[in-house]
Amino acid sequence: MEVHQFNVKSLEQTCFEALKDRLCPEKCIGLWQFTKVWYIPILFQLKYEAFHFICENFEEVSLCEEFLQLEVQELADILGQDDLTVTQESKVYQSVLRWINHMPEERQGAISTLLPKVRLGLMDKSYITDNVLNNDVVKTNPGSHLLVSDTLKVMSQPSLLCSESGINNTLFCRRLPNAVLLMVGLFSNTIEAFDYRTNSWITVHTHPSLEDSMTHLDLYSTVFLGKCFYIVGGGLRRTSPSDRVWRFNLVTHTWQEMSPMKVSRYLMSANVLKGYIYAMGGSRNYTLHRTAERYQPNINQWTFIASMNEGRISASCTTLNNKIYICGGQSNRILNTAEYYNPDTNQWTLISPMGTPRCDLGVVAYMGHIFAVGGRDGPIDLRSAEAYDPVTNWTLITPMGTPRCDLGVVAYMGHIFAVGGRDGFRDLRSAEAYDPVTNTWYNVPEMVHRHRYFDIAVMNKQIFVVSCRTGKIVECYDYTTNTWSVVFSGMDHNDWVKCCVISGLPNMAEYCSPREPIIPRTQV
């Protein structure tokens, strides 16, 4: 690790980010094994990231060549993770057989170590009988054969699990989800989490003593960073913006007010890059900011960075190639300009302007491009969309079927999804998807409700829309069934609800449904 020898921290961080960005099913195990050998601080986090990637993408990883090179204890550590992401527990069992059959003579005895990590009680009884109990590797190992037999007995006589039988309850407990959707409502003083594996909501925090100035904020920005949820800026109205910052620690379940921003900001843009929070633009007393600042969590300090070339409100930003891109917005006019910030040089650089001025637009990075979708140009809501390639600049793509501003945009399953928004004074239920390969938009089913002031997130092959102004409602789009469904409906009105997807917490179980044993399990 030559970089570490030279003790160049910025270069170490750049290397960390580059390696993290290159995590893939084919190479993640080798990277994880490499980071376990070197006792270098920056590799500790990379080891965690690689291991988390393995668990989150287990089914793909288990089919790769590197998987077959794992040591038995390494494989046992992976299979034993409570949040191992698998669609069916039978996939875990099949991965064990594949690993053993790669070197059958040397590895057959490992079944006694690995089979207890498989949650047999979550599989179909007939599958266990046909494919596990009668498997040659299992049959020749007395301990494993007994484990399977005991599991089948419990399936037939559930009361055995509650007795002093010595049967491991974990075999019958659902694995934790690798991620949960977190919904924060300041007006209602609640934080709720959605567990997709049980299709249920859990109230994880209420805080009736939150300051009044915090509970009535709207148009604030939120970010998720380092096991914490941050609320940044916002205001009671345009003439009363806030510079205050609050943090909810997802491990300790505590709120804390952090150091304020250098400038009060309303309708600003915020993003996370390389472990820092960035706050850009916004306004105060109708004065637009060109300024931008960066928050460093470990020292609880905001510092100004270089100012943008344009003052902006109602812009949209994203990250690409370790740079922050901010597009459009409004100053004394609707802007078609866009620029990026390079943290290595502390410099903003204007790129070619967009073909159309846009504010209240949707921006997302995908496949090495920045997509700018919809928005409005003065009173005109836009159907048009365009894509920025850092090499070839902006290119108009096929326009959407419906004009949309204040829309939700996400990259998901090889497509760009444009969801909801407004067309004039009409809140939209419709949604559509863009296929970059064919350069076409197509309609997906309409949402159940019209949403105003909503947030959007992607989790577990579903798009979640969280809204508040018409009553707290959450609905999700399932790509596999091409349907929308309401997964939460509350009565809190006028709440500025935000959401994010959280993962990798040491206390994930606190954000999920109770993991009670499930007996019997009749389907895979």
Coordinates of C-alpha atoms in Angstrom, one line a residue, residues 195-448:
D195 CA -39.7 -3.2 6.7
Y196 CA -40.3 -4.5 3.1
R197 CA -39.9 -8.1 4.2
T198 CA -42.9 -8.0 6.4
N199 CA -44.7 -5.1 4.6
S200 CA -45.1 -3.3 7.9
W201 CA -44.3 0.1 9.5
I202 CA -42.5 0.6 12.9
T203 CA -42.5 3.8 14.9
V204 CA -38.9 4.0 16.0
H205 CA -38.9 7.4 17.6
T206 CA -41.2 10.1 19.0
H207 CA -39.8 13.3 20.4
P208 CA -42.6 15.6 21.8
S209 CA -40.0 18.1 23.2
L210 CA -38.6 19.1 19.8
E211 CA -38.2 22.9 19.6
D212 CA -41.1 24.7 18.0
S213 CA -38.9 26.3 15.5
M214 CA -37.8 22.9 14.2
T215 CA -41.2 21.2 14.1
H216 CA -42.7 24.0 11.9
L217 CA -39.8 24.1 9.3
D218 CA -40.6 23.3 5.7
L219 CA -38.6 23.1 2.5
Y220 CA -35.7 21.9 4.5
S221 CA -33.1 19.5 3.0
T222 CA -32.2 16.1 4.3
V223 CA -29.2 13.8 3.9
F224 CA -28.2 10.4 5.3
L225 CA -24.5 10.2 6.3
G226 CA -22.5 8.1 8.8
K227 CA -25.5 6.4 10.5
C228 CA -27.1 9.7 11.0
F229 CA -30.0 11.6 9.4
Y230 CA -29.4 15.4 9.0
I231 CA -32.0 18.1 8.6
V232 CA -30.4 21.2 7.1
G233 CA -31.8 24.7 6.6
G234 CA -35.3 25.4 5.4
G235 CA -37.5 28.0 7.1
L236 CA -40.9 29.2 8.2
R237 CA -41.3 31.3 5.1
R238 CA -39.0 32.8 2.5
T239 CA -38.1 35.8 4.7
S240 CA -37.3 33.6 7.7
P241 CA -34.7 31.0 6.4
S242 CA -32.8 28.9 8.9
D243 CA -29.1 28.2 9.3
R244 CA -29.7 25.5 11.9
V245 CA -28.8 21.9 11.5
W246 CA -30.2 18.9 13.4
R247 CA -28.9 15.4 13.5
F248 CA -30.8 12.2 14.5
N249 CA -28.4 9.4 15.5
L250 CA -29.9 6.2 14.2
V251 CA -27.9 4.1 16.6
T252 CA -28.6 6.0 19.9
H253 CA -32.0 7.3 18.8
T254 CA -31.2 10.8 19.9
W255 CA -31.6 14.3 18.4
Q256 CA -28.8 16.8 18.6
E257 CA -28.5 20.3 17.2
M258 CA -25.2 20.7 15.3
S259 CA -23.2 23.7 14.4
P260 CA -25.2 26.1 12.2
M261 CA -24.4 26.8 8.6
K262 CA -22.4 30.0 7.8
V263 CA -25.5 31.3 6.0
S264 CA -29.2 30.9 6.4
R265 CA -30.6 29.1 3.3
Y266 CA -34.1 28.5 1.9
L267 CA -34.8 26.5 -1.3
M268 CA -31.1 25.5 -1.4
S269 CA -29.5 22.3 -2.8
A270 CA -27.8 19.8 -0.6
N271 CA -25.8 16.6 -1.3
V272 CA -23.2 14.2 0.2
L273 CA -19.8 13.5 -1.3
K274 CA -16.9 11.7 0.2
G275 CA -18.2 11.9 3.7
Y276 CA -19.0 15.6 3.7
I277 CA -22.4 17.5 3.5
Y278 CA -22.6 20.3 0.9
A279 CA -25.1 23.1 1.1
M280 CA -25.4 25.3 -2.1
G281 CA -27.3 28.4 -3.0
G282 CA -30.7 29.2 -1.6
S283 CA -31.9 32.6 -0.5
R284 CA -32.4 34.9 2.5
N285 CA -34.7 37.9 2.4
Y286 CA -35.1 37.4 -1.3
T287 CA -31.3 37.7 -1.8
L288 CA -29.9 34.7 -3.7
H289 CA -26.7 33.0 -2.6
R290 CA -23.8 32.1 -4.8
T291 CA -22.1 30.8 -1.7
A292 CA -21.7 27.1 -0.9
E293 CA -20.4 25.4 2.2
R294 CA -19.2 22.1 3.4
Y295 CA -19.9 20.3 6.7
Q296 CA -17.3 17.9 8.3
P297 CA -19.1 15.6 10.7
N298 CA -16.1 14.5 12.8
I299 CA -15.3 18.0 13.9
N300 CA -18.9 19.4 13.7
Q301 CA -17.8 22.3 11.5
W302 CA -19.1 24.2 8.5
T303 CA -16.6 25.9 6.2
F304 CA -17.1 28.0 3.1
I305 CA -16.0 26.5 -0.2
A306 CA -15.6 28.4 -3.5
S307 CA -18.8 30.2 -4.5
M308 CA -20.8 29.1 -7.5
N309 CA -20.8 31.0 -10.7
E310 CA -24.5 31.7 -10.3
G311 CA -26.8 32.3 -7.4
R312 CA -29.5 29.7 -7.5
I313 CA -32.7 28.6 -5.8
S314 CA -35.0 25.7 -6.8
A315 CA -32.0 24.1 -8.6
S316 CA -31.3 20.3 -8.6
C317 CA -28.0 18.6 -8.0
T318 CA -26.4 15.1 -8.1
T319 CA -22.9 13.6 -8.0
L320 CA -20.9 12.0 -10.9
N321 CA -17.3 11.0 -11.0
N322 CA -16.7 12.4 -7.5
K323 CA -17.9 15.8 -8.5
I324 CA -21.2 17.6 -7.5
Y325 CA -23.2 18.9 -10.5
I326 CA -25.9 21.5 -10.0
C327 CA -28.3 22.4 -12.8
G328 CA -30.8 25.1 -13.5
G329 CA -32.7 26.9 -10.9
Q330 CA -33.8 30.5 -10.6
S331 CA -32.1 33.9 -10.0
N332 CA -33.5 37.0 -11.6
R333 CA -34.4 34.6 -14.4
I334 CA -34.9 30.9 -15.0
L335 CA -31.4 29.4 -15.5
N336 CA -30.2 27.1 -18.2
T337 CA -26.7 27.1 -16.7
A338 CA -25.0 24.2 -15.0
E339 CA -21.7 23.8 -13.2
Y340 CA -19.8 21.2 -11.2
Y341 CA -17.7 21.4 -8.1
N342 CA -14.4 19.5 -7.8
P343 CA -13.5 19.0 -4.1
D344 CA -9.9 18.3 -5.0
T345 CA -9.3 21.7 -6.5
N346 CA -12.1 23.6 -4.6
Q347 CA -13.3 25.0 -7.9
W348 CA -16.6 25.4 -9.6
T349 CA -16.6 25.0 -13.4
L350 CA -19.4 26.1 -15.7
I351 CA -20.3 23.4 -18.3
S352 CA -22.2 24.0 -21.5
P353 CA -25.7 25.4 -20.8
M354 CA -28.7 23.2 -21.1
G355 CA -30.8 23.6 -24.2
T356 CA -33.7 24.9 -22.1
P357 CA -33.9 27.0 -18.9
R358 CA -35.3 24.9 -16.0
C359 CA -36.1 25.4 -12.4
D360 CA -38.0 22.9 -10.1
L361 CA -36.5 20.2 -12.4
G362 CA -35.4 16.6 -11.7
V363 CA -31.7 15.7 -12.0
V364 CA -30.1 12.3 -11.7
A365 CA -26.8 10.7 -12.6
Y366 CA -26.9 7.4 -14.5
M367 CA -24.5 5.5 -16.8
G368 CA -21.9 8.3 -16.8
H369 CA -24.5 11.0 -17.8
I370 CA -26.4 13.7 -16.0
F371 CA -30.1 13.7 -16.9
A372 CA -32.1 16.9 -16.5
V373 CA -35.8 16.2 -16.7
G374 CA -38.9 18.5 -16.8
G375 CA -39.1 21.5 -14.6
R376 CA -40.6 24.8 -15.7
D377 CA -39.4 27.8 -17.7
G378 CA -41.4 30.7 -16.2
P379 CA -45.1 29.8 -16.3
I380 CA -44.5 26.9 -18.8
D381 CA -44.2 23.4 -17.4
L382 CA -41.8 21.3 -19.5
R383 CA -42.0 18.0 -21.2
S384 CA -38.5 18.2 -22.5
A385 CA -35.4 16.4 -21.1
E386 CA -31.8 16.3 -21.9
A387 CA -28.6 14.3 -21.0
Y388 CA -25.1 15.6 -20.3
D389 CA -22.1 13.6 -21.3
P390 CA -18.8 15.2 -19.8
V391 CA -17.2 14.5 -23.2
T392 CA -19.9 15.5 -25.7
N393 CA -22.0 18.0 -23.6
W394 CA -25.8 18.2 -23.6
T395 CA -28.0 16.3 -26.0
L396 CA -31.8 16.6 -26.1
I397 CA -33.5 13.3 -25.6
T398 CA -37.1 12.4 -26.4
P399 CA -39.5 14.5 -24.4
M400 CA -41.8 13.0 -21.8
G401 CA -45.5 12.5 -22.6
T402 CA -46.6 14.9 -19.8
P403 CA -45.2 18.3 -18.7
R404 CA -43.9 18.0 -15.1
C405 CA -42.3 20.4 -12.6
D406 CA -41.5 19.6 -8.9
L407 CA -41.3 15.9 -10.1
G408 CA -39.5 13.0 -8.6
V409 CA -36.7 11.4 -10.7
V410 CA -34.8 8.3 -10.0
A411 CA -32.5 5.9 -11.9
Y412 CA -33.8 2.4 -11.5
M413 CA -33.6 -1.0 -13.2
G414 CA -31.8 0.4 -16.3
H415 CA -34.4 3.3 -16.7
I416 CA -35.0 6.9 -15.7
F417 CA -38.3 7.2 -13.9
A418 CA -40.2 10.5 -13.8
V419 CA -42.9 10.4 -11.2
G420 CA -45.7 12.8 -10.3
G421 CA -45.1 16.5 -10.1
R422 CA -47.3 19.4 -11.3
D423 CA -48.7 20.4 -14.6
G424 CA -49.9 24.0 -14.1
F425 CA -52.0 23.9 -10.9
R426 CA -52.8 20.2 -11.4
D427 CA -51.0 17.6 -9.2
L428 CA -50.2 14.5 -11.2
R429 CA -50.7 10.9 -10.5
S430 CA -49.0 9.7 -13.7
A431 CA -45.5 8.3 -14.0
E432 CA -43.3 7.3 -17.0
A433 CA -40.0 5.7 -17.6
Y434 CA -37.2 6.5 -20.1
D435 CA -35.2 3.8 -21.8
P436 CA -31.7 5.2 -22.7
V437 CA -31.1 2.3 -25.2
T438 CA -34.2 3.1 -27.4
N439 CA -34.4 6.8 -26.4
T440 CA -38.1 6.5 -25.7
W441 CA -40.5 7.3 -22.8
Y442 CA -43.3 4.9 -21.9
N443 CA -46.1 5.2 -19.4
V444 CA -46.2 3.1 -16.3
P445 CA -49.4 2.8 -14.3
E446 CA -50.7 5.8 -12.5
M447 CA -50.2 6.2 -8.7
V448 CA -53.1 5.7 -6.5

